[in-house]
CSV table of C-alpha atoms in Angstrom, one decimal:
chain,number,residue,atom,x,y,z
A,1,MET,CA,131.4,88.5,144.0
A,2,HIS,CA,128.4,90.1,145.5
A,3,VAL,CA,125.6,90.6,142.9
A,4,LEU,CA,122.7,93.0,143.3
A,5,VAL,CA,119.8,92.1,141.0
A,6,VAL,CA,117.3,94.9,140.5
A,7,GLY,CA,113.7,93.8,139.7
A,8,SER,CA,110.8,91.8,141.0
A,9,GLY,CA,109.6,89.3,138.4
A,10,ALA,CA,110.2,85.8,137.3
A,11,ARG,CA,113.0,87.0,135.1
A,12,GLU,CA,114.9,88.2,138.2
A,13,HIS,CA,114.0,84.9,139.9
A,14,ALA,CA,115.6,83.0,136.9
A,15,LEU,CA,118.7,85.3,137.0
A,16,LEU,CA,119.2,84.6,140.7
A,17,LEU,CA,118.9,80.8,140.2
A,18,ALA,CA,121.5,81.0,137.4
A,19,LEU,CA,123.8,83.3,139.4
A,20,ARG,CA,123.7,81.0,142.4
A,21,ARG,CA,125.3,78.2,140.2
A,22,ASP,CA,128.3,80.4,139.5
A,23,PRO,CA,131.2,79.5,141.9
A,24,GLU,CA,132.5,83.0,141.9
A,25,VAL,CA,129.2,84.5,143.2
A,26,ASP,CA,129.3,84.3,147.0
A,27,ALA,CA,126.5,86.7,147.9
A,28,LEU,CA,123.2,87.6,146.2
A,29,THR,CA,120.8,90.5,146.9
A,30,VAL,CA,117.5,91.3,145.1
A,31,ALA,CA,115.5,94.4,145.3
A,32,PRO,CA,112.5,94.6,145.5
A,33,GLY,CA,112.1,90.9,144.7
A,34,ASN,CA,109.0,88.8,145.5
A,35,ALA,CA,107.8,86.0,147.7
A,36,GLY,CA,109.9,83.4,145.8
A,37,THR,CA,113.2,85.3,145.4
A,38,ALA,CA,113.3,85.8,149.2
A,39,ALA,CA,114.5,82.2,149.5
A,40,LEU,CA,117.5,82.8,147.3
A,41,ALA,CA,118.8,86.2,148.2
A,42,ASP,CA,118.8,89.0,150.8
A,43,GLN,CA,115.8,91.2,149.9
A,44,TYR,CA,115.3,95.0,150.2
A,45,GLU,CA,112.6,97.4,149.2
A,46,LEU,CA,113.7,99.7,146.4
A,47,ASP,CA,112.5,102.4,144.0
A,48,VAL,CA,114.0,100.8,140.9
A,49,THR,CA,113.6,104.0,138.9
A,50,SER,CA,115.9,106.0,141.2
A,51,GLY,CA,119.6,105.9,140.4
A,52,GLU,CA,120.4,107.4,143.8
A,53,ALA,CA,118.4,104.7,145.6
A,54,VAL,CA,120.1,101.9,143.6
A,55,ILE,CA,123.5,103.4,144.3
A,56,ALA,CA,122.8,103.8,148.0
A,57,LEU,CA,121.7,100.1,148.3
A,58,ALA,CA,124.7,98.8,146.3
A,59,ARG,CA,127.1,100.7,148.5
A,60,ARG,CA,125.3,99.7,151.7
A,61,ILE,CA,125.6,96.0,150.9
A,62,GLY,CA,129.0,96.2,149.2
A,63,ALA,CA,127.8,95.0,145.8
A,64,ASP,CA,130.5,94.3,143.2
A,65,LEU,CA,128.0,94.0,140.3
A,66,VAL,CA,124.5,95.5,139.7
A,67,VAL,CA,122.3,93.7,137.2
A,68,ILE,CA,119.2,95.7,136.1
A,69,GLY,CA,116.4,93.5,135.0
A,70,PRO,CA,113.5,95.7,133.9
A,71,GLU,CA,113.4,98.1,131.0
A,72,VAL,CA,112.0,101.1,132.7
A,73,PRO,CA,115.1,101.9,134.9
A,74,LEU,CA,117.3,101.3,131.9
A,75,VAL,CA,115.4,103.7,129.7
A,76,LEU,CA,115.5,106.3,132.6
A,77,GLY,CA,119.3,106.1,132.8
A,78,VAL,CA,119.7,104.2,136.1
A,79,ALA,CA,122.6,102.2,134.7
A,80,ASP,CA,124.4,105.4,133.8
A,81,ALA,CA,124.1,106.6,137.4
A,82,VAL,CA,125.4,103.3,138.8
A,83,ARG,CA,128.4,103.3,136.5
A,84,ALA,CA,129.2,107.0,137.2
A,85,ALA,CA,129.3,106.0,140.9
A,86,GLY,CA,132.1,103.6,140.1
A,87,ILE,CA,130.0,100.4,140.5
A,88,ALA,CA,130.1,97.7,137.7
A,89,CYS,CA,126.6,97.5,136.1
A,90,PHE,CA,125.1,95.1,133.6
A,91,GLY,CA,122.7,97.1,131.5
A,92,PRO,CA,122.9,99.7,128.7
A,93,THR,CA,123.1,103.5,129.0
A,94,ARG,CA,120.0,105.6,128.6
A,95,ASP,CA,121.0,106.5,125.1
A,96,ALA,CA,121.5,102.9,124.1
A,97,ALA,CA,118.3,101.8,125.8
A,98,ARG,CA,116.4,103.9,123.3
A,99,ILE,CA,116.6,100.8,121.1
A,100,GLU,CA,113.6,99.7,123.1
A,101,GLY,CA,112.3,102.9,124.6
A,102,SER,CA,111.7,104.5,121.2
A,103,LYS,CA,110.6,102.3,118.2
A,104,SER,CA,111.2,105.2,115.9
A,105,PHE,CA,114.8,105.4,117.1
A,106,ALA,CA,115.2,101.6,116.6
A,107,LYS,CA,113.8,102.0,113.0
A,108,ASP,CA,116.3,104.8,112.3
A,109,VAL,CA,119.2,102.6,113.6
A,110,MET,CA,118.1,99.6,111.5
A,111,THR,CA,117.8,101.8,108.4
A,112,ALA,CA,121.3,103.1,108.9
A,113,ALA,CA,122.6,99.6,109.6
A,114,GLY,CA,120.9,98.1,106.6
A,115,VAL,CA,118.9,95.7,108.7
A,116,ARG,CA,115.7,94.1,107.3
A,117,THR,CA,112.6,95.1,109.2
A,118,ALA,CA,108.9,95.9,108.6
A,119,GLY,CA,108.0,99.0,106.7
A,120,SER,CA,106.6,101.6,109.1
A,121,GLU,CA,105.2,105.0,109.6
A,122,ILE,CA,104.9,107.2,112.7
A,123,VAL,CA,101.6,108.9,113.2
A,124,ASP,CA,101.5,111.7,115.8
A,125,ASN,CA,98.5,113.6,114.6
A,126,PRO,CA,94.9,112.2,114.7
A,127,ALA,CA,94.2,114.0,111.4
A,128,ARG,CA,96.7,111.8,109.6
A,129,LEU,CA,95.5,108.5,111.1
A,130,ASP,CA,92.9,107.4,108.5
A,131,ALA,CA,95.1,108.0,105.5
A,132,ALA,CA,98.0,106.2,107.2
A,133,LEU,CA,95.8,103.2,108.0
A,134,ASP,CA,94.9,103.0,104.3
A,135,ARG,CA,98.6,102.5,103.5
A,136,PHE,CA,98.9,99.5,105.8
A,137,GLY,CA,96.8,96.4,106.7
A,138,PRO,CA,94.3,94.8,104.2
A,139,ALA,CA,93.6,98.1,102.6
A,140,GLY,CA,97.3,98.4,101.8
A,141,GLY,CA,97.7,94.8,100.6
A,142,GLU,CA,98.9,93.3,104.0
A,143,PRO,CA,96.9,90.5,105.8
A,144,ALA,CA,96.6,92.6,109.0
A,145,TRP,CA,97.2,96.0,110.6
A,146,VAL,CA,100.1,96.2,113.1
A,147,VAL,CA,99.6,99.1,115.5
A,148,LYS,CA,102.2,99.8,118.2
A,149,ASP,CA,102.8,102.3,120.9
A,150,ASP,CA,106.0,104.1,120.0
A,151,GLY,CA,107.2,103.9,123.6
A,152,LEU,CA,107.3,101.3,126.4
A,153,ALA,CA,104.2,99.3,126.8
A,154,ALA,CA,105.2,96.2,128.7
A,155,GLY,CA,104.5,94.0,125.7
A,156,LYS,CA,100.8,95.0,125.7
A,157,GLY,CA,100.9,98.1,123.4
A,158,VAL,CA,100.6,96.1,120.2
A,159,VAL,CA,97.5,95.2,118.3
A,160,VAL,CA,97.6,92.9,115.2
A,161,THR,CA,94.2,92.7,113.6
A,162,ALA,CA,92.4,92.4,110.2
A,163,ASP,CA,89.6,94.5,111.7
A,164,ARG,CA,90.1,98.2,110.6
A,165,ASP,CA,87.8,99.5,113.4
A,166,ALA,CA,89.9,97.7,116.0
A,167,ALA,CA,93.2,98.9,114.6
A,168,ARG,CA,91.8,102.5,114.4
A,169,ALA,CA,90.4,102.3,118.0
A,170,HIS,CA,93.8,101.2,119.4
A,171,ALA,CA,95.7,103.9,117.5
A,172,ALA,CA,93.2,106.6,118.5
A,173,SER,CA,93.4,105.6,122.2
A,174,LEU,CA,97.2,105.9,122.0
A,175,LEU,CA,97.1,109.3,120.3
A,176,GLU,CA,94.5,110.5,122.8
A,177,ALA,CA,96.9,109.5,125.6
A,178,GLY,CA,99.7,111.6,123.9
A,179,HIS,CA,101.6,108.6,122.6
A,180,PRO,CA,102.8,108.5,119.0
A,181,VAL,CA,101.6,105.5,117.0
A,182,LEU,CA,103.8,103.2,114.9
A,183,LEU,CA,102.1,101.5,112.0
A,184,GLU,CA,104.0,98.6,110.5
A,185,SER,CA,103.6,96.2,107.6
A,186,PHE,CA,102.9,92.6,108.6
A,187,LEU,CA,105.8,90.1,108.6
A,188,ASP,CA,105.1,86.5,107.7
A,189,GLY,CA,106.9,83.5,109.1
A,190,PRO,CA,107.5,82.1,112.6
A,191,GLU,CA,108.9,84.4,115.3
A,192,VAL,CA,112.2,84.0,117.1
A,193,SER,CA,113.6,85.7,120.2
A,194,LEU,CA,117.4,85.8,120.2
A,195,PHE,CA,119.2,87.2,123.2
A,196,CYS,CA,122.7,88.4,122.7
A,197,VAL,CA,125.2,89.6,125.3
A,198,VAL,CA,126.7,92.7,123.7
A,199,ASP,CA,129.8,94.7,124.7
A,200,GLY,CA,130.3,97.4,122.0
A,201,GLU,CA,130.8,95.4,118.8
A,202,THR,CA,131.4,92.1,120.6
A,203,VAL,CA,128.3,89.9,120.3
A,204,VAL,CA,127.7,86.6,122.1
A,205,PRO,CA,124.3,84.9,121.3
A,206,LEU,CA,122.4,82.8,123.7
A,207,LEU,CA,120.0,80.0,122.7
A,208,PRO,CA,117.2,81.1,120.4
A,209,ALA,CA,113.7,80.9,121.9
A,210,GLN,CA,110.1,81.4,120.9
A,211,ASP,CA,107.6,83.2,123.0
A,212,PHE,CA,103.8,83.4,123.0
A,213,LYS,CA,102.3,86.9,123.3
A,214,ARG,CA,98.6,86.3,123.0
A,215,VAL,CA,96.6,85.3,126.0
A,216,GLY,CA,94.8,82.2,124.7
A,217,ASP,CA,95.5,78.9,123.1
A,218,GLY,CA,96.0,79.0,119.3
A,219,ASP,CA,97.2,82.6,119.6
A,220,SER,CA,93.8,83.9,120.4
A,221,GLY,CA,92.9,87.0,122.4
A,222,PRO,CA,94.8,90.2,123.2
A,223,ASN,CA,98.5,90.6,123.5
A,224,THR,CA,100.2,90.1,126.9
A,225,GLY,CA,103.6,90.5,128.4
A,226,GLY,CA,104.2,86.9,127.4
A,227,MET,CA,102.4,83.7,128.3
A,228,GLY,CA,105.2,81.2,127.8
A,229,ALA,CA,108.3,80.3,125.8
A,230,TYR,CA,110.5,77.4,124.9
A,231,THR,CA,114.1,76.7,123.8
A,232,PRO,CA,115.9,75.5,121.7
A,233,LEU,CA,113.9,75.6,118.4
A,234,PRO,CA,114.1,72.3,116.7
A,235,TRP,CA,112.8,73.8,113.4
A,236,LEU,CA,115.5,76.6,113.3
A,237,PRO,CA,118.8,75.6,111.6
A,238,ASP,CA,122.0,76.5,113.5
A,239,GLU,CA,123.1,78.6,110.5
A,240,MET,CA,120.0,80.8,110.9
A,241,THR,CA,121.2,81.9,114.4
A,242,SER,CA,124.6,82.8,112.9
A,243,ARG,CA,122.8,84.6,110.1
A,244,ILE,CA,120.7,86.7,112.6
A,245,VAL,CA,123.9,87.6,114.5
A,246,ASP,CA,125.7,88.6,111.3
A,247,GLU,CA,122.9,90.3,109.5
A,248,VAL,CA,121.0,91.9,112.4
A,249,VAL,CA,122.7,92.1,115.8
A,250,LYS,CA,126.3,92.9,114.8
A,251,PRO,CA,125.3,95.7,112.3
A,252,VAL,CA,123.0,97.3,114.9
A,253,ALA,CA,125.7,97.0,117.6
A,254,ALA,CA,128.2,98.7,115.2
A,255,GLU,CA,125.7,101.4,114.4
A,256,LEU,CA,125.2,102.2,118.1
A,257,VAL,CA,128.9,102.5,118.5
A,258,ASN,CA,129.1,104.8,115.5
A,259,ARG,CA,126.4,107.0,117.1
A,260,GLY,CA,128.4,107.3,120.3
A,261,CYS,CA,126.1,105.2,122.4
A,262,PRO,CA,127.6,101.7,122.4
A,263,PHE,CA,125.5,99.0,123.8
A,264,SER,CA,126.6,97.1,126.9
A,265,GLY,CA,124.2,94.5,128.3
A,266,LEU,CA,121.6,92.2,126.9
A,267,LEU,CA,120.3,93.1,123.4
A,268,TYR,CA,117.1,91.1,122.6
A,269,ALA,CA,116.1,90.8,118.9
A,270,GLY,CA,112.6,89.7,118.2
A,271,LEU,CA,112.4,88.5,114.6
A,272,ALA,CA,110.2,86.9,112.0
A,273,ILE,CA,111.9,84.4,109.8
A,274,THR,CA,110.3,85.5,106.5
A,275,SER,CA,110.6,84.0,103.1
A,276,SER,CA,113.3,86.6,102.5
A,277,GLY,CA,115.2,85.8,105.7
A,278,PRO,CA,115.2,87.2,109.2
A,279,ALA,CA,113.4,90.5,109.7
A,280,VAL,CA,113.2,92.5,113.0
A,281,VAL,CA,109.9,92.8,114.8
A,282,GLU,CA,111.4,94.7,117.8
A,283,PHE,CA,114.4,95.2,119.9
A,284,ASN,CA,114.5,95.1,123.7
A,285,CYS,CA,117.4,96.4,125.9
A,286,ARG,CA,117.2,93.7,128.6
A,287,PHE,CA,116.6,90.0,129.3
A,288,GLY,CA,113.1,89.2,128.0
A,289,ASP,CA,110.4,87.6,130.1
A,290,PRO,CA,109.3,84.7,129.8
A,291,GLU,CA,112.1,83.6,127.5
A,292,THR,CA,114.8,84.2,130.1
A,293,GLN,CA,113.2,81.6,132.4
A,294,ALA,CA,113.6,78.9,129.7
A,295,VAL,CA,117.0,79.9,128.3
A,296,LEU,CA,118.8,80.3,131.6
A,297,ALA,CA,117.5,76.9,132.7
A,298,LEU,CA,119.8,75.3,130.1
A,299,LEU,CA,122.9,77.5,130.7
A,300,GLU,CA,125.9,75.7,132.2
A,301,SER,CA,128.5,78.5,131.8
A,302,PRO,CA,128.9,80.8,134.9
A,303,LEU,CA,126.4,83.6,134.5
A,304,GLY,CA,127.9,86.0,137.0
A,305,GLN,CA,131.3,85.9,135.3
A,306,LEU,CA,129.7,86.5,131.9
A,307,LEU,CA,127.7,89.5,133.1
A,308,ARG,CA,130.7,91.0,135.0
A,309,ALA,CA,132.9,90.6,131.9
A,310,THR,CA,130.3,92.5,129.9
A,311,ALA,CA,130.0,95.2,132.5
A,312,THR,CA,133.7,95.7,132.6
A,313,GLY,CA,134.4,95.6,128.9
A,314,GLU,CA,136.0,92.2,128.9
A,315,LEU,CA,133.4,90.1,127.0
A,316,ALA,CA,135.7,89.4,124.1
A,317,GLY,CA,137.9,87.4,126.3
A,318,GLN,CA,135.2,85.0,127.6
A,319,PRO,CA,135.2,81.3,126.6
A,320,PRO,CA,132.4,80.0,124.4
A,321,LEU,CA,129.1,79.4,126.3
A,322,GLN,CA,128.3,75.9,127.4
A,323,TRP,CA,124.7,74.6,127.3
A,324,ARG,CA,122.9,71.6,128.9
A,325,ASP,CA,121.4,69.1,126.4
A,326,GLY,CA,117.7,68.9,126.1
A,327,ALA,CA,114.9,71.5,126.1
A,328,ALA,CA,113.2,73.9,128.5
A,329,VAL,CA,109.6,75.2,128.5
A,330,THR,CA,108.2,78.1,130.5
A,331,VAL,CA,104.4,78.3,131.1
A,332,VAL,CA,103.0,81.5,132.7
A,333,VAL,CA,100.2,81.2,135.3
A,334,ALA,CA,98.3,84.5,135.2
A,335,ALA,CA,95.8,86.0,137.5
A,336,GLU,CA,92.1,86.3,136.7
A,337,ASN,CA,91.3,89.0,134.1
A,338,TYR,CA,94.9,89.4,132.9
A,339,PRO,CA,95.9,91.1,130.6
A,340,GLY,CA,93.2,93.5,131.9
A,341,ARG,CA,93.3,94.7,135.5
A,342,PRO,CA,94.2,91.5,137.3
A,343,ARG,CA,92.5,90.2,140.5
A,344,VAL,CA,95.1,90.2,143.3
A,345,GLY,CA,95.4,89.1,146.9
A,346,ASP,CA,94.4,85.5,146.4
A,347,VAL,CA,96.3,82.8,148.3
A,348,ILE,CA,98.5,80.6,146.2
A,349,HIS,CA,98.9,76.9,147.1
A,350,GLY,CA,101.6,74.6,145.7
A,351,ALA,CA,103.9,77.2,144.4
A,352,GLU,CA,107.0,76.4,146.4
A,353,PRO,CA,110.0,77.4,144.3
A,354,GLY,CA,111.7,73.9,144.5
A,355,SER,CA,111.5,71.3,141.7
A,356,GLU,CA,108.9,68.6,141.4
A,357,HIS,CA,108.6,66.1,138.5
A,358,GLY,CA,111.3,68.0,136.7
A,359,GLY,CA,109.4,71.3,136.9
A,360,SER,CA,110.3,74.4,138.9
A,361,VAL,CA,108.3,77.4,139.9
A,362,LEU,CA,109.6,80.9,139.5
A,363,HIS,CA,107.7,83.7,141.2
A,364,ALA,CA,106.7,87.0,139.5
A,365,GLY,CA,103.5,88.7,140.8
A,366,THR,CA,103.6,87.3,144.4
A,367,ALA,CA,104.0,88.7,147.9
A,368,ARG,CA,104.0,87.3,151.4
A,369,ARG,CA,101.2,88.4,153.8
A,370,ASP,CA,101.8,89.1,157.4
A,371,ASP,CA,100.4,85.7,158.3
A,372,GLY,CA,103.0,84.0,156.0
A,373,ALA,CA,100.6,83.1,153.2
A,374,VAL,CA,101.9,83.7,149.6
A,375,VAL,CA,99.4,85.8,147.6
A,376,SER,CA,99.1,87.1,144.1
A,377,SER,CA,100.1,90.7,143.6
A,378,GLY,CA,100.2,91.1,139.8
A,379,GLY,CA,99.0,89.9,136.4
A,380,ARG,CA,101.6,87.3,135.6
A,381,VAL,CA,101.9,85.5,138.9
A,382,LEU,CA,104.2,82.5,138.3
A,383,SER,CA,106.4,81.0,135.6
A,384,VAL,CA,106.6,77.2,135.7
A,385,VAL,CA,109.7,75.8,133.9
A,386,GLY,CA,110.0,72.3,132.7
A,387,VAL,CA,113.3,70.8,131.5
A,388,GLY,CA,113.6,67.5,129.7
A,389,ALA,CA,115.5,65.5,127.1
A,390,ASP,CA,113.4,67.0,124.4
A,391,LEU,CA,110.6,69.5,123.9
A,392,ALA,CA,107.8,67.0,124.6
A,393,ALA,CA,109.5,65.9,127.9
A,394,ALA,CA,110.0,69.5,128.9
A,395,ARG,CA,106.4,70.3,128.2
A,396,ASP,CA,105.3,67.3,130.2
A,397,ALA,CA,107.4,68.4,133.2
A,398,ALA,CA,106.0,71.9,133.1
A,399,TYR,CA,102.4,71.0,132.8
A,400,ARG,CA,102.6,68.2,135.5
A,401,ARG,CA,104.0,70.8,137.9
A,402,ILE,CA,101.2,73.2,137.2
A,403,GLU,CA,98.7,70.5,138.2
A,404,SER,CA,99.8,71.0,141.8
A,405,ILE,CA,99.3,74.8,141.9
A,406,ARG,CA,96.1,76.3,143.1
A,407,LEU,CA,95.2,80.0,142.5
A,408,PRO,CA,91.5,81.0,142.2
A,409,GLY,CA,90.6,82.3,138.8
A,410,SER,CA,94.0,81.8,137.3
A,411,HIS,CA,94.6,80.8,133.7
A,412,PHE,CA,97.5,79.6,131.5
A,413,ARG,CA,98.0,78.4,127.9
A,414,THR,CA,98.0,74.7,127.3
A,415,ASP,CA,99.9,74.9,123.9
A,416,ILE,CA,103.3,76.3,124.8
A,417,GLY,CA,105.8,74.6,122.5
A,418,LEU,CA,103.1,72.2,121.2
A,419,ALA,CA,103.3,72.9,117.5
A,420,ALA,CA,107.1,72.6,117.6
A,421,ALA,CA,107.0,69.4,119.6
A,422,GLU,CA,104.6,68.0,117.0
A,423,GLY,CA,106.8,69.1,114.1
A,424,ARG,CA,104.2,71.6,112.8
A,425,ILE,CA,106.6,74.6,112.4
A,426,SER,CA,108.9,74.9,109.4
A,427,LEU,CA,110.7,77.6,107.4
């Protein structure tokens, strides 16, 4: 099987590593890729938002399966075009991808499916903003305002704050840019990311993970695309994963089937485990970053066969997934000034993709200069993944590997998975 992976981040690097372990995958291509993925697969430049370009490349290389990593091409309907060309594709249709592309659509689906989520209100007129803010946040009895961009925002369109002026400023900036604003009630409890491979009404969960959105230790600073993640969650009972599948993912998958837009691909449920049970914070229509880097590090089942079965409507016939014992931790190394406009073009030392001290380096915002040097080219530059017998050992492996990396001005969180490793998270 020849697999074409579309995308350029650490998520795609992790997908390639896992696909390479599948005995049925005999050729890998990535487009556009980065400086790290070039060591694993043939690499081509590609406009990932163009269905015609993806189809042309898939035909040129003889791909049997196309795996679309990022959300933007999915929301734009690239998977529809690839399937219409007769090529197997892992990724939902444009209509199904609205579960991420439109938060108002996702709320409507959850309401119809009877899925617990935060109370919400869409504001599309600045004149209605102040009255709506009064119905949420501290003024409305909640501990904080939750203000979201209704569309795609790469994980950075959310502000959670007890400061009304900050909440209003963020909402006003979104409205000024022509983006509807979603106000939500605040959900208490620890957060969980659960990836599920979905084929219509067939749902196969992967290991639950927890990610870290804020830029600084102790969940300080602004939201980012994700600064780290770990899996599994020692504080989450196995029955809670089953409950999330039964109460959240299966009803949503069934509702999408009922609406004539069945989901085929990776459905990511971001949840808060509240005192009343799991409640949805958001849905994504693809593998999440940085959780993918940790979750796939523990997967022993052949990933290529799983993704191909999903793409061809045969997921229900797949054997149960097998997982490696232990834990995995991902720590993101970010460029100076991220999540603002990042400094780029700095030479990176010590970021060879191979393993050292049990930790491996996955590339995201990297490129190779004409002189052969690897340089930073984006905000989240590297994902360092540590694997160990338990969470503490996995953390140790990741942070020891980071010690050998040099990138001027870079920063990372030092507390990824720490609270869980120390037993400070409970339901």
